Amino acid sequence: MTRRLGPATTKPPAAGAGSSTKSEVSVRDEMQAIFGQMFDSVFSESVTSFAGEYPGPGVFDPVTETTTSQPVRYSGRGVFHNYEANRIDGINILVGDIQLIALINEVSDQPAVGHELSTTDVVPILGGPLAGYRIVRVGGDPAGVHHDLQLRKA
């Protein structure tokens, strides 16, 4: 037996019920604001500014092994930390890999595998600036609030 459904009807919301004169803030925007405040307060000692770099568009000459591309640079800030020992499997996550959590709205470009990251400030877990690390995995959260980057010494 099949049941037939009637046409969908929608009623406008009653006055004052669910209507808003202010523009609605998305969940992502609200979460980014909250995490940004946490970066400025709770995590302020762990947050480090970073710079990313990758080759821009250009032409590669295989004979001279040179390119006309210029580096594209971007910046952001995030929290660097070591992976927990039980997550290091020797295949996907190696000893020495570092995880970087960075808010999407605070990174000026889209990080991708192969980009090189560096810092001028001390990264607390390293005891010095980050240099010579490349992105080997890019992840994030379903709401699109943060980048979850796996970094490996190049």
Tab-separated table of C-alpha atoms in Angstrom:
chain	number	residue	atom	x	y	z
A	1	MET	CA	0.000	0.000	0.000
A	2	THR	CA	1.405	3.375	-0.941
A	3	ARG	CA	0.632	6.488	0.930
A	4	ARG	CA	0.122	9.648	-1.002
A	5	LEU	CA	1.491	12.803	0.480
A	6	GLY	CA	-0.230	16.095	-0.061
A	7	PRO	CA	1.518	19.221	-1.253
A	8	ALA	CA	3.990	20.729	1.153
A	9	THR	CA	2.616	23.732	2.916
A	10	THR	CA	4.612	26.316	4.730
A	11	LYS	CA	3.250	28.877	7.085
A	12	PRO	CA	4.998	32.145	7.695
A	13	PRO	CA	6.293	32.392	11.258
A	14	ALA	CA	4.047	34.155	13.699
A	15	ALA	CA	5.092	37.662	14.648
A	16	GLY	CA	7.998	37.465	17.074
A	17	ALA	CA	8.309	33.690	16.716
A	18	GLY	CA	11.588	32.814	15.062
A	19	SER	CA	11.825	35.978	13.028
A	20	SER	CA	14.837	38.164	13.467
A	21	THR	CA	15.621	41.646	12.310
A	22	LYS	CA	19.350	41.123	12.860
A	23	SER	CA	21.327	39.099	10.376
A	24	GLU	CA	21.722	35.599	11.677
A	25	VAL	CA	25.227	34.516	12.610
A	26	SER	CA	26.220	31.108	11.289
A	27	VAL	CA	27.419	28.394	13.616
A	28	ARG	CA	30.831	28.530	11.936
A	29	ASP	CA	31.156	32.287	12.476
A	30	GLU	CA	30.159	31.905	16.106
A	31	MET	CA	32.614	29.045	16.660
A	32	GLN	CA	35.429	30.973	14.951
A	33	ALA	CA	34.788	33.936	17.231
A	34	ILE	CA	34.825	31.711	20.319
A	35	PHE	CA	38.021	29.913	19.290
A	36	GLY	CA	39.638	33.227	18.341
A	37	GLN	CA	38.922	34.503	21.844
A	38	MET	CA	40.374	31.295	23.287
A	39	PHE	CA	43.526	31.774	21.172
A	40	ASP	CA	43.811	35.261	22.693
A	41	SER	CA	43.226	34.144	26.288
A	42	VAL	CA	43.376	30.497	27.373
A	43	PHE	CA	45.854	29.352	24.696
A	44	SER	CA	47.744	32.644	24.301
A	45	GLU	CA	51.032	31.159	25.541
A	46	SER	CA	50.764	28.282	23.049
A	47	VAL	CA	49.644	30.250	19.978
A	48	THR	CA	52.397	30.985	17.468
A	49	SER	CA	52.278	33.010	14.246
A	50	PHE	CA	53.500	31.131	11.182
A	51	ALA	CA	54.268	31.755	7.529
A	52	GLY	CA	53.512	29.399	4.663
A	53	GLU	CA	55.107	29.341	1.241
A	54	TYR	CA	54.596	27.515	-2.036
A	55	PRO	CA	55.680	28.085	-5.647
A	56	GLY	CA	53.300	30.261	-7.632
A	57	PRO	CA	52.397	29.803	-11.277
A	58	GLY	CA	55.251	29.762	-13.750
A	59	VAL	CA	57.011	27.830	-16.463
A	60	PHE	CA	59.569	25.107	-15.715
A	61	ASP	CA	62.522	24.697	-18.085
A	62	PRO	CA	63.623	21.034	-17.893
A	63	VAL	CA	66.941	21.737	-19.635
A	64	THR	CA	68.152	24.341	-17.142
A	65	GLU	CA	65.956	22.995	-14.313
A	66	THR	CA	64.776	26.508	-13.512
A	67	THR	CA	61.337	28.013	-13.140
A	68	THR	CA	59.822	31.423	-13.620
A	69	SER	CA	57.484	30.953	-10.677
A	70	GLN	CA	57.694	33.261	-7.700
A	71	PRO	CA	56.958	32.083	-4.160
A	72	VAL	CA	53.483	32.750	-2.795
A	73	ARG	CA	53.518	33.543	0.911
A	74	TYR	CA	50.724	33.505	3.454
A	75	SER	CA	50.430	33.775	7.207
A	76	GLY	CA	48.324	32.625	10.108
A	77	ARG	CA	48.509	31.604	13.720
A	78	GLY	CA	47.849	28.380	15.495
A	79	VAL	CA	48.809	25.901	18.163
A	80	PHE	CA	51.623	23.435	17.431
A	81	HIS	CA	51.807	20.189	19.375
A	82	ASN	CA	53.327	16.722	19.249
A	83	TYR	CA	51.247	13.696	18.381
A	84	GLU	CA	50.409	11.337	21.229
A	85	ALA	CA	52.702	8.288	21.247
A	86	ASN	CA	49.822	5.863	20.582
A	87	ARG	CA	48.980	7.713	17.321
A	88	ILE	CA	52.502	7.356	15.886
A	89	ASP	CA	52.254	4.314	13.623
A	90	GLY	CA	55.446	4.727	11.576
A	91	ILE	CA	53.425	4.868	8.353
A	92	ASN	CA	50.977	7.765	8.416
A	93	ILE	CA	52.347	9.566	11.461
A	94	LEU	CA	56.098	9.405	12.029
A	95	VAL	CA	58.172	10.214	15.085
A	96	GLY	CA	58.923	13.941	14.851
A	97	ASP	CA	55.716	14.880	13.009
A	98	ILE	CA	53.952	17.914	14.432
A	99	GLN	CA	50.261	18.799	14.403
A	100	LEU	CA	49.169	22.392	13.810
A	101	ILE	CA	45.647	23.574	14.588
A	102	ALA	CA	44.953	26.923	12.892
A	103	LEU	CA	41.680	28.815	12.579
A	104	ILE	CA	40.565	29.015	8.950
A	105	ASN	CA	39.567	32.674	9.223
A	106	GLU	CA	43.068	33.562	10.511
A	107	VAL	CA	45.039	31.935	7.670
A	108	SER	CA	45.438	34.198	4.644
A	109	ASP	CA	45.548	31.366	2.046
A	110	GLN	CA	44.548	27.715	1.712
A	111	PRO	CA	47.253	25.416	3.157
A	112	ALA	CA	47.952	22.354	1.010
A	113	VAL	CA	50.206	19.310	0.974
A	114	GLY	CA	53.755	20.328	0.040
A	115	HIS	CA	53.599	23.870	1.393
A	116	GLU	CA	56.531	24.779	3.624
A	117	LEU	CA	55.823	26.401	6.994
A	118	SER	CA	58.114	28.404	9.244
A	119	THR	CA	57.977	30.702	12.245
A	120	THR	CA	60.160	33.501	13.521
A	121	ASP	CA	58.853	33.072	17.051
A	122	VAL	CA	59.714	30.169	19.316
A	123	VAL	CA	57.374	27.191	19.012
A	124	PRO	CA	56.990	25.990	22.620
A	125	ILE	CA	57.209	22.264	21.801
A	126	LEU	CA	60.406	22.777	19.772
A	127	GLY	CA	62.136	25.287	22.015
A	128	GLY	CA	62.978	27.358	18.939
A	129	PRO	CA	61.505	28.595	15.661
A	130	LEU	CA	59.933	26.144	13.205
A	131	ALA	CA	62.008	25.760	10.024
A	132	GLY	CA	62.089	23.226	7.209
A	133	TYR	CA	58.706	21.592	7.843
A	134	ARG	CA	56.276	20.701	5.058
A	135	ILE	CA	52.576	19.938	5.195
A	136	VAL	CA	51.973	16.222	4.587
A	137	ARG	CA	48.258	16.078	5.457
A	138	VAL	CA	45.487	18.659	5.531
A	139	GLY	CA	42.357	18.035	7.548
A	140	GLY	CA	39.787	20.034	9.395
A	141	ASP	CA	36.486	19.865	11.148
A	142	PRO	CA	33.022	19.439	9.595
A	143	ALA	CA	32.000	22.997	10.511
A	144	GLY	CA	34.959	24.489	8.625
A	145	VAL	CA	36.359	26.281	11.675
A	146	HIS	CA	39.958	25.069	11.761
A	147	HIS	CA	42.726	23.508	9.687
A	148	ASP	CA	44.295	20.364	11.140
A	149	LEU	CA	47.731	20.214	9.511
A	150	GLN	CA	50.291	17.440	9.835
A	151	LEU	CA	53.841	18.758	9.450
A	152	ARG	CA	57.006	16.771	8.770
A	153	LYS	CA	60.639	17.842	8.679
A	154	ALA	CA	61.604	18.092	5.006
